[in-house]
Short mmCIF file of C-alpha atoms in Angstrom, two decimals:
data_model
loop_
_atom_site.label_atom_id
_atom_site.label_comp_id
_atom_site.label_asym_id
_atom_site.label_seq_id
_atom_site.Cartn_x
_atom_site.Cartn_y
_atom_site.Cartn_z
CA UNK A 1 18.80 7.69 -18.31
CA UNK A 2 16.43 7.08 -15.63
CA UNK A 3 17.39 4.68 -13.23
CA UNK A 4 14.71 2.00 -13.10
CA UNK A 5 16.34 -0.69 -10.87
CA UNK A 6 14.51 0.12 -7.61
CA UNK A 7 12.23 -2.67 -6.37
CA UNK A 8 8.53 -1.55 -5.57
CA UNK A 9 7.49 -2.55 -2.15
CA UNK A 10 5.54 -5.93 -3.32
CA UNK A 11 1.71 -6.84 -2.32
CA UNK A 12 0.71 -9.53 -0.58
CA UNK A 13 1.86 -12.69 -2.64
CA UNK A 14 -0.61 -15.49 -1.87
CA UNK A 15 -3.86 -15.32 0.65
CA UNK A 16 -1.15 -17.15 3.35
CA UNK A 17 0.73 -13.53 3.68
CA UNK A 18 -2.39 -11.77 5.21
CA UNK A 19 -2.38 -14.12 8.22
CA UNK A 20 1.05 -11.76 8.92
CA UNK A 21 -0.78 -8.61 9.33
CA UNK A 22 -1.29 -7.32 12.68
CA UNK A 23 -5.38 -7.03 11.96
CA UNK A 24 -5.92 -10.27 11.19
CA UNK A 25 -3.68 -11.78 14.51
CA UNK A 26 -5.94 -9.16 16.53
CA UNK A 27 -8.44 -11.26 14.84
CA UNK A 28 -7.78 -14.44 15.57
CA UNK A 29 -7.08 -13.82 19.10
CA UNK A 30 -10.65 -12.16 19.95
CA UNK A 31 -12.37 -14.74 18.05
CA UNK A 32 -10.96 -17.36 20.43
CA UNK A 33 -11.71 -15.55 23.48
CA UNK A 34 -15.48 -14.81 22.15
CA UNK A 35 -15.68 -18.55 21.33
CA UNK A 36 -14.23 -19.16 24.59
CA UNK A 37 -16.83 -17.11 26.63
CA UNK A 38 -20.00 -18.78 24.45
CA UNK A 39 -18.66 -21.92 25.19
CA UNK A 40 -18.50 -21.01 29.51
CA UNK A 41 -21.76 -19.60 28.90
CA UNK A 42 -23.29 -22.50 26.80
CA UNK A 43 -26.28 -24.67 28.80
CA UNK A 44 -25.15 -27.87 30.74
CA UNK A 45 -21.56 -26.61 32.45
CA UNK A 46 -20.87 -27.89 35.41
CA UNK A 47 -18.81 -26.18 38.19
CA UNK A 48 -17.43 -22.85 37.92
CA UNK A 49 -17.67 -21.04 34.69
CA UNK A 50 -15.03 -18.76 34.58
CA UNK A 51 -12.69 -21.91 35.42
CA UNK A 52 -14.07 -22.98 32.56
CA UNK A 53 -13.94 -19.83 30.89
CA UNK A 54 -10.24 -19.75 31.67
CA UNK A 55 -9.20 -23.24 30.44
CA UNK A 56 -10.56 -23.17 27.17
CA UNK A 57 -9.52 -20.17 26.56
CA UNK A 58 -6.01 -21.13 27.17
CA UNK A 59 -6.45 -24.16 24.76
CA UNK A 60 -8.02 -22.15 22.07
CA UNK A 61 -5.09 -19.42 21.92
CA UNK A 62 -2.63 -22.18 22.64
CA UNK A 63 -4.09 -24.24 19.51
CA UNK A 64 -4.74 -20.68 17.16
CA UNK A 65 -1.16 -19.20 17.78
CA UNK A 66 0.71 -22.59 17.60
CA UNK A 67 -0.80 -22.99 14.30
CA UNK A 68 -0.19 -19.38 13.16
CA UNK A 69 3.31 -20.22 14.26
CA UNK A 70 3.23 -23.28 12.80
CA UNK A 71 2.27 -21.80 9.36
CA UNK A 72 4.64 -19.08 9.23
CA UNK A 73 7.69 -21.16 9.52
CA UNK A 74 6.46 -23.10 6.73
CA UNK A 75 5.51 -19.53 4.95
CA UNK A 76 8.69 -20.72 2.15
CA UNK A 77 7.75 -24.14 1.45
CA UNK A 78 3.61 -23.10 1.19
CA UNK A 79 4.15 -20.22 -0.93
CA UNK A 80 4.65 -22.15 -3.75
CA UNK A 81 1.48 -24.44 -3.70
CA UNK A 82 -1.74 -22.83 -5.00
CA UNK A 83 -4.30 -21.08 -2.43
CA UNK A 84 -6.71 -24.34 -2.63
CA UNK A 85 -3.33 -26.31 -1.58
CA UNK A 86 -2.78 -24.07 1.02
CA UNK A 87 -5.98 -23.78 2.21
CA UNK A 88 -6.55 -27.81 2.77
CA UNK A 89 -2.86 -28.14 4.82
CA UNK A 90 -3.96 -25.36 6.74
CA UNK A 91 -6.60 -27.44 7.89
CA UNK A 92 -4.34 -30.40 8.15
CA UNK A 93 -2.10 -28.07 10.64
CA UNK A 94 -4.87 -27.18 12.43
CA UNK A 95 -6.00 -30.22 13.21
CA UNK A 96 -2.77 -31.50 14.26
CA UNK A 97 -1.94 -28.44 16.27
CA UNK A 98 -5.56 -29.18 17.96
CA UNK A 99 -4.71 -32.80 18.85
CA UNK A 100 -1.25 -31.91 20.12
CA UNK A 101 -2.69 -29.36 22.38
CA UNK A 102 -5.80 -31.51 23.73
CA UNK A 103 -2.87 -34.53 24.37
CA UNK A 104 -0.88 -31.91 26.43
CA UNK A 105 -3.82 -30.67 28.53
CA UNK A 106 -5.34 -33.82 29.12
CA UNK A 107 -1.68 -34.98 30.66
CA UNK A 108 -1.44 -32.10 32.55
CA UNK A 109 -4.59 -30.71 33.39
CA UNK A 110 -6.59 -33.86 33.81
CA UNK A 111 -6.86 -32.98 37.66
CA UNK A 112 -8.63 -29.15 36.64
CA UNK A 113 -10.94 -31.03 34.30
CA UNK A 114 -12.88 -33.99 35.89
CA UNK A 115 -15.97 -32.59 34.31
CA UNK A 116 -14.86 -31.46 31.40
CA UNK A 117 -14.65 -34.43 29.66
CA UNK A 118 -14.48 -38.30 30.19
CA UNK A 119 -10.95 -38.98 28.35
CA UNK A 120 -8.58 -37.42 26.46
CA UNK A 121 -10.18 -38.74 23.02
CA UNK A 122 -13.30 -36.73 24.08
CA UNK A 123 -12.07 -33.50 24.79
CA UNK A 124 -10.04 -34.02 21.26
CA UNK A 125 -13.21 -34.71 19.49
CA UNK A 126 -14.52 -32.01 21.15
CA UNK A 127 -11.67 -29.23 20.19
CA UNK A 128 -11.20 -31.01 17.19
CA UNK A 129 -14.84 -30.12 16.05
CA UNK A 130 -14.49 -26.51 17.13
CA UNK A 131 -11.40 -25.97 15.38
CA UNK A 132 -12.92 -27.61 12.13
CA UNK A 133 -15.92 -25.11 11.87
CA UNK A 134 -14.16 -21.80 12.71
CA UNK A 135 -11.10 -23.20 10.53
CA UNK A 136 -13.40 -23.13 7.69
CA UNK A 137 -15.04 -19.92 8.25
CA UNK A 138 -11.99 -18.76 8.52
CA UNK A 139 -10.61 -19.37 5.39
CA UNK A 140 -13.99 -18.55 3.95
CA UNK A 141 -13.61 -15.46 5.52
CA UNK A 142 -9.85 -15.31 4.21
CA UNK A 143 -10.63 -15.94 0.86
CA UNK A 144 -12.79 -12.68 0.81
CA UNK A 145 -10.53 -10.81 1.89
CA UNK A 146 -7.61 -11.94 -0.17
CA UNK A 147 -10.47 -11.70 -3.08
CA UNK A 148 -11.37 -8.04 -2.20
CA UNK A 149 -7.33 -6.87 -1.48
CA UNK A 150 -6.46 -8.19 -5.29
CA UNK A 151 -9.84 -6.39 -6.77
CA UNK A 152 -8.15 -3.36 -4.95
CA UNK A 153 -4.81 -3.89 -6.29
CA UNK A 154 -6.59 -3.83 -9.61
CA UNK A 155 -8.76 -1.19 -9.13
CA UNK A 156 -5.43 1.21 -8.19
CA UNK A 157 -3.68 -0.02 -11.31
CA UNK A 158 -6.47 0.71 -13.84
CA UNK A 159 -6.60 4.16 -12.05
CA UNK A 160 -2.58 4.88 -12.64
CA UNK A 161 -3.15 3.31 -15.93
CA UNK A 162 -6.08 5.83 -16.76
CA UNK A 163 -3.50 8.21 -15.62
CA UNK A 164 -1.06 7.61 -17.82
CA UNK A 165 -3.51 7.88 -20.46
CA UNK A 166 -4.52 11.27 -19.43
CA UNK A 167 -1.60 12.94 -19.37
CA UNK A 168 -0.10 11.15 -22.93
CA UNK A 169 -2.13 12.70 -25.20
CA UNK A 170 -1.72 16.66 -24.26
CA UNK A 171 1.65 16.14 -23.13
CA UNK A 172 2.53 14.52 -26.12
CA UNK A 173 1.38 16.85 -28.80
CA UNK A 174 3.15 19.46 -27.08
CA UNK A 175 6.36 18.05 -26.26
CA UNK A 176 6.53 17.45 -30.38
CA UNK A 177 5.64 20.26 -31.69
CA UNK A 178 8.42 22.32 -29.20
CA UNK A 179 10.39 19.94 -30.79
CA UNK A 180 9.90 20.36 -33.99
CA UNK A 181 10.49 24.66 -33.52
CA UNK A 182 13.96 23.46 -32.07
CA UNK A 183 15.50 20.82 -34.54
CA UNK A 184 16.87 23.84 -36.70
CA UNK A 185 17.85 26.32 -33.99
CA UNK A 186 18.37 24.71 -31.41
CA UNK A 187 19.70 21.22 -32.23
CA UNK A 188 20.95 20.04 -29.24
CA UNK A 189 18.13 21.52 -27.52
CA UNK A 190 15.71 19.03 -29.33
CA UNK A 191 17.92 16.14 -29.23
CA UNK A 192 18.40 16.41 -25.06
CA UNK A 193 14.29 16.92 -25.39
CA UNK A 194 13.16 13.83 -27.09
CA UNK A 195 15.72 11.78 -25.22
CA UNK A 196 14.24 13.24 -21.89
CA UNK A 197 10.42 12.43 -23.12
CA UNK A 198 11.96 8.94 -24.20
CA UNK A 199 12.69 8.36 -21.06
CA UNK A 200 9.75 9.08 -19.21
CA UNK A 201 7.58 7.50 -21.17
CA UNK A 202 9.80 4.56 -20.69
CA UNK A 203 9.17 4.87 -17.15
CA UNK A 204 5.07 5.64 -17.20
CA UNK A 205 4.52 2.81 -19.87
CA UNK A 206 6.24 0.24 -18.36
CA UNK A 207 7.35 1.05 -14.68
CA UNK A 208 6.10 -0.42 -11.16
CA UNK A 209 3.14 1.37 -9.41
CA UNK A 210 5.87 2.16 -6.83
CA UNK A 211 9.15 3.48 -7.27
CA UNK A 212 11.49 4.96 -4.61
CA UNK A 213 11.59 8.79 -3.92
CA UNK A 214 14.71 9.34 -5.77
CA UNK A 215 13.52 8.12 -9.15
CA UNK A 216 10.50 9.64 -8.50
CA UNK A 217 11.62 12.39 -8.57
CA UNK A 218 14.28 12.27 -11.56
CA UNK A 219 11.29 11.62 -13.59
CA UNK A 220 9.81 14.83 -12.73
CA UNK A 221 13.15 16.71 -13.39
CA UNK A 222 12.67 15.15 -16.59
CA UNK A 223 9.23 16.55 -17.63
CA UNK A 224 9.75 19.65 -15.81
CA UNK A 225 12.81 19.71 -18.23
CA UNK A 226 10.57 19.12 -21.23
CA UNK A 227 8.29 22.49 -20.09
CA UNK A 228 11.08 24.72 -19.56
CA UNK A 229 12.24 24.21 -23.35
CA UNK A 230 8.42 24.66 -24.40
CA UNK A 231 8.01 27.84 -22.23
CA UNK A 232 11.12 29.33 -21.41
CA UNK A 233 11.55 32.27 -19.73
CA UNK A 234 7.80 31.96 -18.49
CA UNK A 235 8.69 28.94 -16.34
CA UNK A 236 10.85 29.34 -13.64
CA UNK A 237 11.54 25.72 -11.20
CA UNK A 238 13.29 25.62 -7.73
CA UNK A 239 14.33 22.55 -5.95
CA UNK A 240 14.27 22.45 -2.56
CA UNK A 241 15.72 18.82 -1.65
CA UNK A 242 17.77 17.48 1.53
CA UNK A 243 20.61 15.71 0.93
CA UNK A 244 20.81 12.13 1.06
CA UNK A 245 16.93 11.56 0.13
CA UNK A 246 15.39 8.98 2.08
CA UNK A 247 14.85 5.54 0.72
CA UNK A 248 11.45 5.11 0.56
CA UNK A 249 8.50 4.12 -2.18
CA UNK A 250 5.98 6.74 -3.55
CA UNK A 251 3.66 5.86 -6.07
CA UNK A 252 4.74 6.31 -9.71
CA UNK A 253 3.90 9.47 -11.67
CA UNK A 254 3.00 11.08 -7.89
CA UNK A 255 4.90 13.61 -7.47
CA UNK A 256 4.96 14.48 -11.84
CA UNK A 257 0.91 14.66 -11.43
CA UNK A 258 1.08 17.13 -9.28
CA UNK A 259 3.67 19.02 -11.30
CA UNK A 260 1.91 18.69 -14.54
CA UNK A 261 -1.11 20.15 -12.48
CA UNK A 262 0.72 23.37 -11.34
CA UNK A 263 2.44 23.89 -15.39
CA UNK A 264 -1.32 23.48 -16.75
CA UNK A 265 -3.42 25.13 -14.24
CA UNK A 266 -0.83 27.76 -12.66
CA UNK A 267 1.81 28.50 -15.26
CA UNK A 268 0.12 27.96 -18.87
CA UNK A 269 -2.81 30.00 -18.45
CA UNK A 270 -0.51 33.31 -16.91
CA UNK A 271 0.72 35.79 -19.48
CA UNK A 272 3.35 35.96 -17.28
CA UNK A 273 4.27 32.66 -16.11
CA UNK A 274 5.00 31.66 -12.75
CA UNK A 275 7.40 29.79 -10.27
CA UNK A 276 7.12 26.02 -9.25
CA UNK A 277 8.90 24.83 -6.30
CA UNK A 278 9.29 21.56 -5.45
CA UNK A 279 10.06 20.95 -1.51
CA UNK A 280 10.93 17.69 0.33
CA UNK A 281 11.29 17.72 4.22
CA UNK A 282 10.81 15.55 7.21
CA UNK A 283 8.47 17.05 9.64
CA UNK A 284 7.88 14.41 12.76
CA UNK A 285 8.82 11.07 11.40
CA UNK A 286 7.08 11.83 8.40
CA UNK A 287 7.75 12.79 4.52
CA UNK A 288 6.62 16.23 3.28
CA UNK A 289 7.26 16.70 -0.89
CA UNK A 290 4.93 19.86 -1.49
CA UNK A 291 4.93 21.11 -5.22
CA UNK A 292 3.96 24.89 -4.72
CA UNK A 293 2.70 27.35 -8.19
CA UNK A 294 1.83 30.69 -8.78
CA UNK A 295 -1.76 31.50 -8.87
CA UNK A 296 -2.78 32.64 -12.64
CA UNK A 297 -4.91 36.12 -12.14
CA UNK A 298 -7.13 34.46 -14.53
CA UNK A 299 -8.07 30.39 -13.04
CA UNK A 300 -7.41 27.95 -15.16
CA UNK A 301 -11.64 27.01 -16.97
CA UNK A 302 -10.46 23.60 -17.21
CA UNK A 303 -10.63 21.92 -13.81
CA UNK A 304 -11.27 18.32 -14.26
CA UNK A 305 -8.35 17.13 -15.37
CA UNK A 306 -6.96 18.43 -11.85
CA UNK A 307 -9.40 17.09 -10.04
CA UNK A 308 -8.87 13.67 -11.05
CA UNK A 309 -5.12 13.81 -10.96
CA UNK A 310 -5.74 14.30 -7.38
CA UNK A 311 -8.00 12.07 -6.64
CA UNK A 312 -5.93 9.53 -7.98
CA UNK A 313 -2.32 9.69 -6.18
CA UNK A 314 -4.61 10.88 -3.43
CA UNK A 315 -6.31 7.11 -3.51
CA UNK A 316 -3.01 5.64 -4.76
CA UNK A 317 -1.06 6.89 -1.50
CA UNK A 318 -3.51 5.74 0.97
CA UNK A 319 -3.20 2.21 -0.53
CA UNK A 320 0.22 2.41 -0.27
CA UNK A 321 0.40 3.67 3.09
CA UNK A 322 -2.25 1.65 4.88
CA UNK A 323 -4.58 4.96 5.21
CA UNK A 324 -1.33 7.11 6.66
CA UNK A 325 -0.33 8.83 3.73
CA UNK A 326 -2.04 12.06 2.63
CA UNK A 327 -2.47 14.45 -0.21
CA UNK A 328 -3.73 18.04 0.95
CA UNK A 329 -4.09 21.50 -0.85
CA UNK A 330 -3.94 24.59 0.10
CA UNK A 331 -3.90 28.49 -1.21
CA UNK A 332 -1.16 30.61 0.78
CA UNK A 333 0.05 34.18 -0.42
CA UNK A 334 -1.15 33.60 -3.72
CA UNK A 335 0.10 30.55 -3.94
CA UNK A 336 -1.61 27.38 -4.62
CA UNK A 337 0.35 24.18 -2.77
CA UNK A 338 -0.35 20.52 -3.18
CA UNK A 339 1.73 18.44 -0.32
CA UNK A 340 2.28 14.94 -0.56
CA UNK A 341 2.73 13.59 3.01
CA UNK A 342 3.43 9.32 4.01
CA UNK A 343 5.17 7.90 7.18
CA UNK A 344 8.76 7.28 6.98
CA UNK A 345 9.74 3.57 8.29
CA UNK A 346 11.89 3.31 10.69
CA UNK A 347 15.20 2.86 9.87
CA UNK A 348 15.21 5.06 7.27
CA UNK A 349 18.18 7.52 6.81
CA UNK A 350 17.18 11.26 7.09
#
């Protein structure tokens, strides 16, 4: 049986978990010095402006990152409350943070800031306003983004979903009918098949969108297990695999797509048949699985199928890998060679 028990790498929980990403810090931290530089710039200043420049700047970044920090060590306790909940104690911190800060500075920077404002209550209203308005464009801004990262998340299922549907059909028809040629000679034969096609359709009905290499690829031993009893002789599979694999996620049914692509489009339509070789490497930090066929001498008419099996690990990757991870093809010595490359983390064993 397949072994199922390996977590996918989970999406971002709640809109809170985006304020982790390194994009969104860079963010937060050039929006305060752009709001710092309008404000220097802003009619009315008195004295030097890049004094000013420089002091509210350095309340603005102390005020943003405290509450950042603020918010992450409460990351436990708010990722249980709902993203309205969130959003209105996010404020609350905020505002606290901002009222903190502006105590602090006025205590110790009084002296720097004669002009600045009149008391401490004044430069709090002040900050306090600022941080109000860009707090809630922020989380404006937020919300679209957490909106547009789920519709994503949705859009990748439906595609792996549309994927399994693709290949259930064809796949289907012909895994039964080898099995029904082999349930008089070849009993055993057609009782290891069924139990193999039982278990990956287990896996494609009801699995994660990622699963770790290693299960990955069991489930394509399993259907390429299924094609060698339907073609025999004609089909001919090396494995090319290092020893341990690395622990890492690929997206489900990856690494079988482009399998299934080289059996319909490279093996099926050759009189002859043809090799498939399956190839996992590390090549600078990163993970190589290539899945090379033998070209048919006549191409395969029906194209599309390919095509959108591509297309759809190919988008399926990227999403998983932030943009890093790749899916190219290529024809070499008659071969045609579909190579699934994604960044290994660090810490990963070779």
């Amino acid at each position: 049986m397949l072994d199922q028990s390996h977590p996918a790498r989970p999406s971002p929980a709640t809109p809170l978990d985006l304020l982790w990403q390194a994009p969104v810090i860079s963010s937060v931290v050039l929006t305060g010095e752009m709001l710092a530089a309008v404000l220097a710039l802003a009619p009315g200043v008195a004295g030097s402006r890049w004094i000013h420049f420089g002091l509210t700047s350095l309340l603005i970044q102390w005020i943003s990152l405290l509450t950042l920090a603020t918010l992450y060590l409460l990351r436990s306790k708010l990722g249980r409350l709902r993203p309205n909940a969130i959003a209105n104690l996010a404020l609350l911190i905020l505002l606290a943070v901002t009222a903190a800060v502006c105590t602090l500075a006025w205590a110790v920077l009084r002296h720097l800031l004669p002009r600045h404002a009149d008391s401490g209550l004044a430069l709090w209203l002040q900050f306090s306003g600022i941080a109000l308005t860009v707090g809630l464009l922020g989380l404006t801004a937020l919300q679209s983004h957490w909106k547009a990262q789920q519709l994503a998340v949705r859009t990748k299922q439906a595609e792996l979903d549309a994927l399994q549907a693709r290949i259930h059909p064809h796949f289907l028809f012909n895994t039964l009918n080898t099995g029904v040629a082999l349930v008089h000679q070849q009993p055993e034969a057609a009782e290891r098949l069924l139990l193999d096609l039982a278990d990956l359709f287990r896996a494609a009905l009801g699995g994660p969108s990622e699963v770790s290499l290693e299960h990955e690829l069991s489930l394509t031993r399993r259907y390429l297990e299924i094609e060698t009893l339907r073609f025999g002789a004609r089909l001919q599979v090396t494995w090319l695999l290092p020893a341990p694999l690395p622990l890492i996620q690929v997206p489900t049914l990856g690494i079988q797509t482009l399998a299934e692509n080289a059996i319909r489009h490279g093996v099926e339509p050759s009189a002859t048949g043809g090799v498939v070789t399956i190839t996992v490497r590390r090549v600078d930090g990163m993970l190589q699985v290539r899945v090379a066929n033998d070209l048919p001498t006549t191409p395969s008419k029906d194209s599309t199928g390919h095509r959108i099996g591509l297309k759809a690990v190919r988008s399926r990757l990227q999403h998983l890998t932030g943009g890093a991870g790749r899916v190219d093809t290529m024809i070499e010595d008659g071969r045609y060679i579909a190579t699934i490359t994604l960044p290994v983390p660090q810490g990963v064993r070779p």
